[in-house]
């Protein structure tokens, strides 16, 4: 990550102009490292929807809320390790939105999937789109045809 460009959001979202700058940059991958709280998770979800590039998400700050707490407590090397552990946005979405999905009924799973289905349309690669369907199947246990119908309706 040394030498990589970084942007401090000072919040949990970017303006339309900020998103346009990110989307028009030469960087092929965007890494998000928002706070590990409800606002940070909602912000991450919103940014994933707006960024038209491959997105990785840092979601484990070793028990700390954010890098600002992690780095003084654990050192910059630990922060580098958390960056190295970033996961694809699709994986993050299904882990965070469906973390307790095994206890949900089929209707609730369909409702949750419908909430995030629009992300499928902004995924820039076919492999990413296939990964979305695979992760949806793992998280919801719904048939692939049902998932595809929900995605197409979004």
Short mmCIF file of N, CA and C in Angstrom, two decimals:
data_model
loop_
_atom_site.label_atom_id
_atom_site.label_comp_id
_atom_site.label_asym_id
_atom_site.label_seq_id
_atom_site.Cartn_x
_atom_site.Cartn_y
_atom_site.Cartn_z
N UNK A 1 0.81 -1.20 0.00
CA UNK A 1 0.00 0.00 0.00
C UNK A 1 0.85 1.26 0.00
N UNK A 2 2.13 1.09 0.19
CA UNK A 2 3.00 2.26 0.23
C UNK A 2 2.88 3.04 -1.08
N UNK A 3 2.65 4.33 -0.95
CA UNK A 3 2.53 5.19 -2.11
C UNK A 3 1.14 5.26 -2.70
N UNK A 4 0.19 4.53 -2.13
CA UNK A 4 -1.18 4.57 -2.64
C UNK A 4 -1.85 5.87 -2.23
N UNK A 5 -2.69 6.37 -3.11
CA UNK A 5 -3.43 7.59 -2.79
C UNK A 5 -4.52 7.26 -1.78
N UNK A 6 -4.83 8.21 -0.92
CA UNK A 6 -5.86 8.00 0.09
C UNK A 6 -6.73 9.26 0.19
N UNK A 7 -7.99 9.04 0.56
CA UNK A 7 -8.92 10.14 0.75
C UNK A 7 -9.56 9.97 2.12
N UNK A 8 -9.53 11.01 2.94
CA UNK A 8 -10.24 10.99 4.22
C UNK A 8 -11.63 11.54 3.99
N UNK A 9 -12.64 10.74 4.30
CA UNK A 9 -14.02 11.17 4.06
C UNK A 9 -14.49 12.21 5.07
N UNK A 10 -13.97 12.14 6.30
CA UNK A 10 -14.46 13.00 7.37
C UNK A 10 -15.98 12.87 7.50
N UNK A 11 -16.41 11.64 7.46
CA UNK A 11 -17.82 11.30 7.53
C UNK A 11 -18.01 9.90 6.99
N UNK A 12 -19.17 9.65 6.41
CA UNK A 12 -19.42 8.30 5.92
C UNK A 12 -19.90 8.26 4.47
N UNK A 13 -19.63 9.33 3.72
CA UNK A 13 -20.05 9.36 2.32
C UNK A 13 -19.18 10.33 1.54
N UNK A 14 -19.36 10.32 0.23
CA UNK A 14 -18.72 11.28 -0.66
C UNK A 14 -19.80 12.04 -1.40
N UNK A 15 -19.51 13.27 -1.76
CA UNK A 15 -20.43 14.04 -2.59
C UNK A 15 -20.45 13.42 -4.00
N UNK A 16 -21.40 13.84 -4.82
CA UNK A 16 -21.44 13.37 -6.20
C UNK A 16 -20.13 13.72 -6.92
N UNK A 17 -19.61 14.92 -6.64
CA UNK A 17 -18.34 15.33 -7.27
C UNK A 17 -17.20 14.44 -6.79
N UNK A 18 -17.20 14.09 -5.51
CA UNK A 18 -16.17 13.20 -4.98
C UNK A 18 -16.25 11.82 -5.60
N UNK A 19 -17.46 11.28 -5.74
CA UNK A 19 -17.63 9.98 -6.40
C UNK A 19 -17.16 10.05 -7.85
N UNK A 20 -17.46 11.15 -8.53
CA UNK A 20 -17.03 11.30 -9.92
C UNK A 20 -15.51 11.29 -10.02
N UNK A 21 -14.83 11.94 -9.07
CA UNK A 21 -13.37 11.93 -9.06
C UNK A 21 -12.82 10.52 -8.84
N UNK A 22 -13.40 9.80 -7.89
CA UNK A 22 -12.95 8.43 -7.63
C UNK A 22 -13.19 7.57 -8.86
N UNK A 23 -14.37 7.67 -9.45
CA UNK A 23 -14.70 6.84 -10.61
C UNK A 23 -13.89 7.17 -11.84
N UNK A 24 -13.41 8.41 -11.95
CA UNK A 24 -12.62 8.79 -13.13
C UNK A 24 -11.11 8.65 -12.89
N UNK A 25 -10.71 8.28 -11.68
CA UNK A 25 -9.28 8.13 -11.40
C UNK A 25 -8.71 6.92 -12.11
N UNK A 26 -7.39 6.88 -12.23
CA UNK A 26 -6.71 5.77 -12.90
C UNK A 26 -6.65 4.52 -12.03
N UNK A 27 -6.92 4.66 -10.75
CA UNK A 27 -6.84 3.51 -9.84
C UNK A 27 -7.88 2.46 -10.22
N UNK A 28 -7.46 1.21 -10.45
CA UNK A 28 -8.42 0.17 -10.82
C UNK A 28 -9.20 -0.38 -9.62
N UNK A 29 -8.66 -0.18 -8.43
CA UNK A 29 -9.27 -0.74 -7.21
C UNK A 29 -9.41 0.37 -6.17
N UNK A 30 -10.53 0.36 -5.48
CA UNK A 30 -10.77 1.30 -4.38
C UNK A 30 -10.93 0.49 -3.11
N UNK A 31 -10.21 0.89 -2.07
CA UNK A 31 -10.30 0.21 -0.78
C UNK A 31 -11.01 1.13 0.21
N UNK A 32 -12.06 0.60 0.84
CA UNK A 32 -12.82 1.36 1.82
C UNK A 32 -12.46 0.88 3.22
N UNK A 33 -12.25 1.83 4.13
CA UNK A 33 -11.92 1.50 5.52
C UNK A 33 -12.67 2.44 6.45
N UNK A 34 -13.99 2.36 6.40
CA UNK A 34 -14.82 3.21 7.25
C UNK A 34 -14.92 2.61 8.65
N UNK A 35 -15.43 3.41 9.58
CA UNK A 35 -15.55 2.97 10.97
C UNK A 35 -16.35 1.67 11.07
N UNK A 36 -16.00 0.88 12.08
CA UNK A 36 -16.69 -0.38 12.34
C UNK A 36 -17.86 -0.12 13.29
N UNK A 37 -18.84 0.66 12.81
CA UNK A 37 -20.06 0.92 13.56
C UNK A 37 -21.20 1.03 12.55
N UNK A 38 -22.41 1.25 13.02
CA UNK A 38 -23.56 1.28 12.10
C UNK A 38 -23.40 2.34 11.01
N UNK A 39 -22.97 3.54 11.38
CA UNK A 39 -22.80 4.60 10.39
C UNK A 39 -21.75 4.22 9.36
N UNK A 40 -20.66 3.64 9.81
CA UNK A 40 -19.61 3.22 8.89
C UNK A 40 -20.07 2.12 7.95
N UNK A 41 -20.85 1.18 8.47
CA UNK A 41 -21.37 0.09 7.62
C UNK A 41 -22.36 0.64 6.59
N UNK A 42 -23.24 1.55 7.00
CA UNK A 42 -24.18 2.16 6.05
C UNK A 42 -23.44 2.98 5.00
N UNK A 43 -22.43 3.71 5.44
CA UNK A 43 -21.62 4.48 4.51
C UNK A 43 -20.89 3.60 3.51
N UNK A 44 -20.35 2.49 4.01
CA UNK A 44 -19.66 1.55 3.13
C UNK A 44 -20.63 1.02 2.07
N UNK A 45 -21.81 0.63 2.49
CA UNK A 45 -22.81 0.12 1.56
C UNK A 45 -23.16 1.17 0.50
N UNK A 46 -23.35 2.41 0.93
CA UNK A 46 -23.65 3.48 -0.02
C UNK A 46 -22.53 3.73 -1.00
N UNK A 47 -21.29 3.71 -0.52
CA UNK A 47 -20.14 3.92 -1.41
C UNK A 47 -19.98 2.78 -2.39
N UNK A 48 -20.21 1.55 -1.94
CA UNK A 48 -20.14 0.41 -2.85
C UNK A 48 -21.12 0.60 -4.00
N UNK A 49 -22.29 1.12 -3.68
CA UNK A 49 -23.31 1.36 -4.72
C UNK A 49 -22.85 2.44 -5.71
N UNK A 50 -22.07 3.41 -5.26
CA UNK A 50 -21.70 4.53 -6.11
C UNK A 50 -20.38 4.39 -6.84
N UNK A 51 -19.52 3.50 -6.37
CA UNK A 51 -18.20 3.35 -6.99
C UNK A 51 -18.28 2.33 -8.12
N UNK A 52 -17.82 2.73 -9.27
CA UNK A 52 -17.93 1.90 -10.48
C UNK A 52 -16.60 1.20 -10.78
N UNK A 53 -15.96 0.71 -9.75
CA UNK A 53 -14.67 0.02 -9.88
C UNK A 53 -14.69 -1.17 -8.94
N UNK A 54 -13.63 -1.96 -9.03
CA UNK A 54 -13.49 -3.04 -8.05
C UNK A 54 -13.30 -2.41 -6.68
N UNK A 55 -14.05 -2.88 -5.69
CA UNK A 55 -13.99 -2.33 -4.34
C UNK A 55 -13.60 -3.43 -3.36
N UNK A 56 -12.65 -3.10 -2.50
CA UNK A 56 -12.28 -3.96 -1.38
C UNK A 56 -12.66 -3.24 -0.10
N UNK A 57 -13.03 -4.00 0.93
CA UNK A 57 -13.46 -3.41 2.19
C UNK A 57 -12.62 -3.93 3.33
N UNK A 58 -12.10 -3.02 4.12
CA UNK A 58 -11.41 -3.35 5.37
C UNK A 58 -12.47 -3.33 6.46
N UNK A 59 -12.65 -4.45 7.12
CA UNK A 59 -13.72 -4.48 8.12
C UNK A 59 -13.27 -5.04 9.47
N UNK A 60 -11.99 -5.25 9.62
CA UNK A 60 -11.51 -5.79 10.88
C UNK A 60 -10.38 -4.91 11.41
N UNK A 61 -10.71 -4.11 12.39
CA UNK A 61 -9.71 -3.23 12.99
C UNK A 61 -9.23 -3.80 14.33
N UNK A 62 -9.24 -5.11 14.44
CA UNK A 62 -8.70 -5.82 15.61
C UNK A 62 -9.33 -5.35 16.91
N UNK A 63 -10.64 -5.16 16.89
CA UNK A 63 -11.37 -4.74 18.08
C UNK A 63 -11.44 -3.24 18.28
N UNK A 64 -10.81 -2.49 17.40
CA UNK A 64 -10.86 -1.02 17.47
C UNK A 64 -11.93 -0.52 16.50
N UNK A 65 -12.46 0.67 16.76
CA UNK A 65 -13.52 1.22 15.92
C UNK A 65 -13.03 1.63 14.55
N UNK A 66 -11.79 2.12 14.46
CA UNK A 66 -11.29 2.66 13.20
C UNK A 66 -9.77 2.72 13.22
N UNK A 67 -9.15 3.06 12.08
CA UNK A 67 -7.69 3.16 12.04
C UNK A 67 -7.13 4.17 13.03
N UNK A 68 -7.88 5.24 13.32
CA UNK A 68 -7.43 6.25 14.28
C UNK A 68 -7.24 5.70 15.68
N UNK A 69 -7.99 4.67 16.03
CA UNK A 69 -7.79 3.99 17.32
C UNK A 69 -6.78 2.86 17.20
N UNK A 70 -6.80 2.16 16.06
CA UNK A 70 -5.92 1.00 15.87
C UNK A 70 -4.44 1.40 15.83
N UNK A 71 -4.09 2.39 15.06
CA UNK A 71 -2.68 2.72 14.83
C UNK A 71 -1.97 3.13 16.12
N UNK A 72 -2.52 4.03 16.95
CA UNK A 72 -1.81 4.37 18.19
C UNK A 72 -1.72 3.19 19.16
N UNK A 73 -2.74 2.33 19.15
CA UNK A 73 -2.76 1.22 20.10
C UNK A 73 -1.89 0.05 19.65
N UNK A 74 -1.88 -0.24 18.35
CA UNK A 74 -1.23 -1.46 17.85
C UNK A 74 -0.04 -1.19 16.93
N UNK A 75 0.04 0.03 16.41
CA UNK A 75 1.14 0.37 15.51
C UNK A 75 0.73 0.32 14.05
N UNK A 76 1.48 1.03 13.19
CA UNK A 76 1.15 1.08 11.77
C UNK A 76 1.26 -0.27 11.06
N UNK A 77 2.11 -1.16 11.58
CA UNK A 77 2.25 -2.49 10.96
C UNK A 77 0.94 -3.26 11.04
N UNK A 78 0.25 -3.15 12.18
CA UNK A 78 -1.04 -3.83 12.33
C UNK A 78 -2.08 -3.25 11.38
N UNK A 79 -2.01 -1.93 11.16
CA UNK A 79 -2.93 -1.33 10.20
C UNK A 79 -2.64 -1.87 8.80
N UNK A 80 -1.36 -1.99 8.46
CA UNK A 80 -1.00 -2.56 7.16
C UNK A 80 -1.56 -3.98 7.02
N UNK A 81 -1.52 -4.74 8.11
CA UNK A 81 -2.08 -6.10 8.08
C UNK A 81 -3.59 -6.06 7.85
N UNK A 82 -4.28 -5.10 8.45
CA UNK A 82 -5.72 -5.02 8.23
C UNK A 82 -6.02 -4.66 6.78
N UNK A 83 -5.21 -3.80 6.18
CA UNK A 83 -5.40 -3.47 4.77
C UNK A 83 -5.17 -4.69 3.89
N UNK A 84 -4.17 -5.48 4.23
CA UNK A 84 -3.89 -6.70 3.46
C UNK A 84 -5.03 -7.71 3.57
N UNK A 85 -5.81 -7.61 4.65
CA UNK A 85 -6.94 -8.52 4.84
C UNK A 85 -8.25 -8.01 4.28
N UNK A 86 -8.21 -6.95 3.47
CA UNK A 86 -9.44 -6.41 2.87
C UNK A 86 -10.11 -7.48 2.02
N UNK A 87 -11.43 -7.47 2.02
CA UNK A 87 -12.20 -8.48 1.28
C UNK A 87 -13.00 -7.82 0.16
N UNK A 88 -13.33 -8.58 -0.88
CA UNK A 88 -14.14 -8.00 -1.96
C UNK A 88 -15.47 -7.46 -1.42
N UNK A 89 -15.92 -6.37 -2.01
CA UNK A 89 -17.16 -5.72 -1.56
C UNK A 89 -18.34 -6.67 -1.53
N UNK A 90 -18.44 -7.53 -2.53
CA UNK A 90 -19.57 -8.47 -2.59
C UNK A 90 -19.56 -9.38 -1.36
N UNK A 91 -18.41 -9.88 -1.01
CA UNK A 91 -18.29 -10.74 0.17
C UNK A 91 -18.68 -9.96 1.41
N UNK A 92 -18.19 -8.72 1.53
CA UNK A 92 -18.52 -7.88 2.69
C UNK A 92 -20.02 -7.65 2.78
N UNK A 93 -20.66 -7.33 1.66
CA UNK A 93 -22.10 -7.06 1.66
C UNK A 93 -22.86 -8.25 2.24
N UNK A 94 -22.57 -9.43 1.74
CA UNK A 94 -23.34 -10.58 2.19
C UNK A 94 -22.99 -10.99 3.61
N UNK A 95 -21.76 -10.79 4.02
CA UNK A 95 -21.41 -11.06 5.42
C UNK A 95 -22.12 -10.10 6.36
N UNK A 96 -22.17 -8.83 5.99
CA UNK A 96 -22.75 -7.85 6.90
C UNK A 96 -24.28 -7.85 6.87
N UNK A 97 -24.86 -7.96 5.70
CA UNK A 97 -26.32 -7.89 5.58
C UNK A 97 -26.98 -9.21 6.00
N UNK A 98 -26.28 -10.32 5.80
CA UNK A 98 -26.89 -11.62 6.08
C UNK A 98 -26.20 -12.37 7.21
N UNK A 99 -25.51 -11.68 8.11
CA UNK A 99 -24.75 -12.37 9.14
C UNK A 99 -25.60 -13.25 10.04
N UNK A 100 -26.87 -12.95 10.18
CA UNK A 100 -27.77 -13.79 10.98
C UNK A 100 -28.91 -14.35 10.13
N UNK A 101 -28.65 -14.52 8.85
CA UNK A 101 -29.71 -14.92 7.92
C UNK A 101 -30.22 -16.33 8.14
N UNK A 102 -29.44 -17.19 8.76
CA UNK A 102 -29.88 -18.57 8.96
C UNK A 102 -31.17 -18.63 9.79
N UNK A 103 -31.42 -17.60 10.58
CA UNK A 103 -32.63 -17.59 11.42
C UNK A 103 -33.81 -16.90 10.73
N UNK A 104 -33.59 -16.38 9.53
CA UNK A 104 -34.66 -15.68 8.81
C UNK A 104 -35.46 -16.65 7.94
N UNK A 105 -36.72 -16.33 7.74
CA UNK A 105 -37.54 -17.08 6.80
C UNK A 105 -37.23 -16.66 5.37
N UNK A 106 -37.76 -17.41 4.41
CA UNK A 106 -37.49 -17.13 3.00
C UNK A 106 -37.92 -15.71 2.62
N UNK A 107 -39.08 -15.26 3.11
CA UNK A 107 -39.55 -13.92 2.77
C UNK A 107 -38.60 -12.83 3.23
N UNK A 108 -38.08 -12.96 4.45
CA UNK A 108 -37.14 -11.97 4.97
C UNK A 108 -35.83 -12.00 4.19
N UNK A 109 -35.39 -13.19 3.78
CA UNK A 109 -34.16 -13.29 2.99
C UNK A 109 -34.36 -12.60 1.64
N UNK A 110 -35.52 -12.79 1.03
CA UNK A 110 -35.81 -12.15 -0.25
C UNK A 110 -35.83 -10.63 -0.07
N UNK A 111 -36.44 -10.14 1.02
CA UNK A 111 -36.46 -8.70 1.28
C UNK A 111 -35.06 -8.14 1.43
N UNK A 112 -34.21 -8.83 2.19
CA UNK A 112 -32.82 -8.35 2.37
C UNK A 112 -32.06 -8.37 1.07
N UNK A 113 -32.25 -9.43 0.28
CA UNK A 113 -31.57 -9.51 -1.00
C UNK A 113 -32.02 -8.37 -1.92
N UNK A 114 -33.31 -8.06 -1.91
CA UNK A 114 -33.83 -6.97 -2.73
C UNK A 114 -33.19 -5.63 -2.33
N UNK A 115 -32.87 -5.45 -1.05
CA UNK A 115 -32.24 -4.22 -0.57
C UNK A 115 -30.86 -4.00 -1.18
N UNK A 116 -30.13 -5.08 -1.45
CA UNK A 116 -28.76 -4.95 -1.94
C UNK A 116 -28.61 -5.34 -3.41
N UNK A 117 -29.70 -5.75 -4.05
CA UNK A 117 -29.63 -6.24 -5.43
C UNK A 117 -29.11 -5.20 -6.41
N UNK A 118 -29.34 -3.93 -6.15
CA UNK A 118 -28.88 -2.89 -7.08
C UNK A 118 -27.35 -2.85 -7.18
N UNK A 119 -26.67 -3.37 -6.20
CA UNK A 119 -25.20 -3.41 -6.24
C UNK A 119 -24.73 -4.25 -7.42
N UNK A 120 -25.48 -5.31 -7.74
CA UNK A 120 -25.12 -6.19 -8.86
C UNK A 120 -24.93 -5.39 -10.14
N UNK A 121 -25.76 -4.37 -10.36
CA UNK A 121 -25.72 -3.61 -11.59
C UNK A 121 -24.47 -2.73 -11.71
N UNK A 122 -23.85 -2.36 -10.60
CA UNK A 122 -22.66 -1.50 -10.67
C UNK A 122 -21.36 -2.27 -10.58
N UNK A 123 -21.43 -3.57 -10.42
CA UNK A 123 -20.21 -4.38 -10.38
C UNK A 123 -19.61 -4.37 -11.79
N UNK A 124 -18.33 -3.96 -11.92
CA UNK A 124 -17.78 -3.73 -13.25
C UNK A 124 -17.38 -4.97 -14.05
N UNK A 125 -17.25 -6.14 -13.42
CA UNK A 125 -16.78 -7.32 -14.16
C UNK A 125 -17.81 -8.45 -14.10
N UNK A 126 -17.77 -9.29 -15.12
CA UNK A 126 -18.67 -10.46 -15.12
C UNK A 126 -18.31 -11.40 -13.97
N UNK A 127 -17.03 -11.54 -13.67
CA UNK A 127 -16.63 -12.39 -12.55
C UNK A 127 -17.21 -11.85 -11.24
N UNK A 128 -17.18 -10.55 -11.07
CA UNK A 128 -17.76 -9.94 -9.89
C UNK A 128 -19.26 -10.18 -9.80
N UNK A 129 -19.93 -10.11 -10.94
CA UNK A 129 -21.38 -10.37 -10.98
C UNK A 129 -21.68 -11.82 -10.61
N UNK A 130 -20.85 -12.75 -11.11
CA UNK A 130 -21.02 -14.17 -10.75
C UNK A 130 -20.77 -14.37 -9.27
N UNK A 131 -19.76 -13.67 -8.73
CA UNK A 131 -19.46 -13.77 -7.30
C UNK A 131 -20.65 -13.27 -6.47
N UNK A 132 -21.31 -12.22 -6.93
CA UNK A 132 -22.49 -11.70 -6.24
C UNK A 132 -23.55 -12.81 -6.14
N UNK A 133 -23.81 -13.49 -7.25
CA UNK A 133 -24.82 -14.56 -7.26
C UNK A 133 -24.39 -15.70 -6.33
N UNK A 134 -23.11 -16.10 -6.38
CA UNK A 134 -22.61 -17.17 -5.49
C UNK A 134 -22.75 -16.79 -4.02
N UNK A 135 -22.35 -15.56 -3.69
CA UNK A 135 -22.45 -15.12 -2.30
C UNK A 135 -23.91 -15.04 -1.86
N UNK A 136 -24.79 -14.61 -2.76
CA UNK A 136 -26.21 -14.54 -2.44
C UNK A 136 -26.76 -15.94 -2.16
N UNK A 137 -26.34 -16.90 -2.95
CA UNK A 137 -26.79 -18.28 -2.72
C UNK A 137 -26.30 -18.81 -1.38
N UNK A 138 -25.03 -18.56 -1.07
CA UNK A 138 -24.49 -19.03 0.22
C UNK A 138 -25.22 -18.37 1.39
N UNK A 139 -25.49 -17.09 1.26
CA UNK A 139 -26.08 -16.34 2.38
C UNK A 139 -27.56 -16.63 2.57
N UNK A 140 -28.27 -16.86 1.47
CA UNK A 140 -29.72 -16.98 1.57
C UNK A 140 -30.25 -18.40 1.41
N UNK A 141 -29.46 -19.26 0.77
CA UNK A 141 -29.88 -20.63 0.43
C UNK A 141 -31.07 -20.63 -0.53
N UNK A 142 -31.28 -19.52 -1.21
CA UNK A 142 -32.35 -19.43 -2.20
C UNK A 142 -31.86 -20.00 -3.53
N UNK A 143 -32.77 -20.51 -4.36
CA UNK A 143 -32.37 -21.02 -5.68
C UNK A 143 -31.78 -19.90 -6.54
N UNK A 144 -30.84 -20.27 -7.40
CA UNK A 144 -30.19 -19.30 -8.28
C UNK A 144 -31.22 -18.54 -9.13
N UNK A 145 -32.23 -19.23 -9.62
CA UNK A 145 -33.25 -18.57 -10.45
C UNK A 145 -33.98 -17.47 -9.68
N UNK A 146 -34.26 -17.72 -8.41
CA UNK A 146 -34.92 -16.71 -7.57
C UNK A 146 -34.01 -15.50 -7.38
N UNK A 147 -32.75 -15.75 -7.12
CA UNK A 147 -31.78 -14.66 -6.92
C UNK A 147 -31.66 -13.83 -8.19
N UNK A 148 -31.54 -14.49 -9.32
CA UNK A 148 -31.41 -13.76 -10.60
C UNK A 148 -32.66 -12.93 -10.87
N UNK A 149 -33.83 -13.46 -10.55
CA UNK A 149 -35.06 -12.70 -10.76
C UNK A 149 -35.10 -11.45 -9.88
N UNK A 150 -34.65 -11.57 -8.65
CA UNK A 150 -34.62 -10.42 -7.73
C UNK A 150 -33.63 -9.37 -8.24
N UNK A 151 -32.47 -9.83 -8.70
CA UNK A 151 -31.43 -8.93 -9.22
C UNK A 151 -31.93 -8.20 -10.46
N UNK A 152 -32.58 -8.93 -11.36
CA UNK A 152 -33.07 -8.32 -12.59
C UNK A 152 -34.17 -7.29 -12.31
N UNK A 153 -34.94 -7.51 -11.26
CA UNK A 153 -36.03 -6.58 -10.92
C UNK A 153 -35.53 -5.30 -10.25
N UNK A 154 -34.29 -5.32 -9.77
CA UNK A 154 -33.76 -4.17 -9.03
C UNK A 154 -33.48 -2.99 -9.94
#
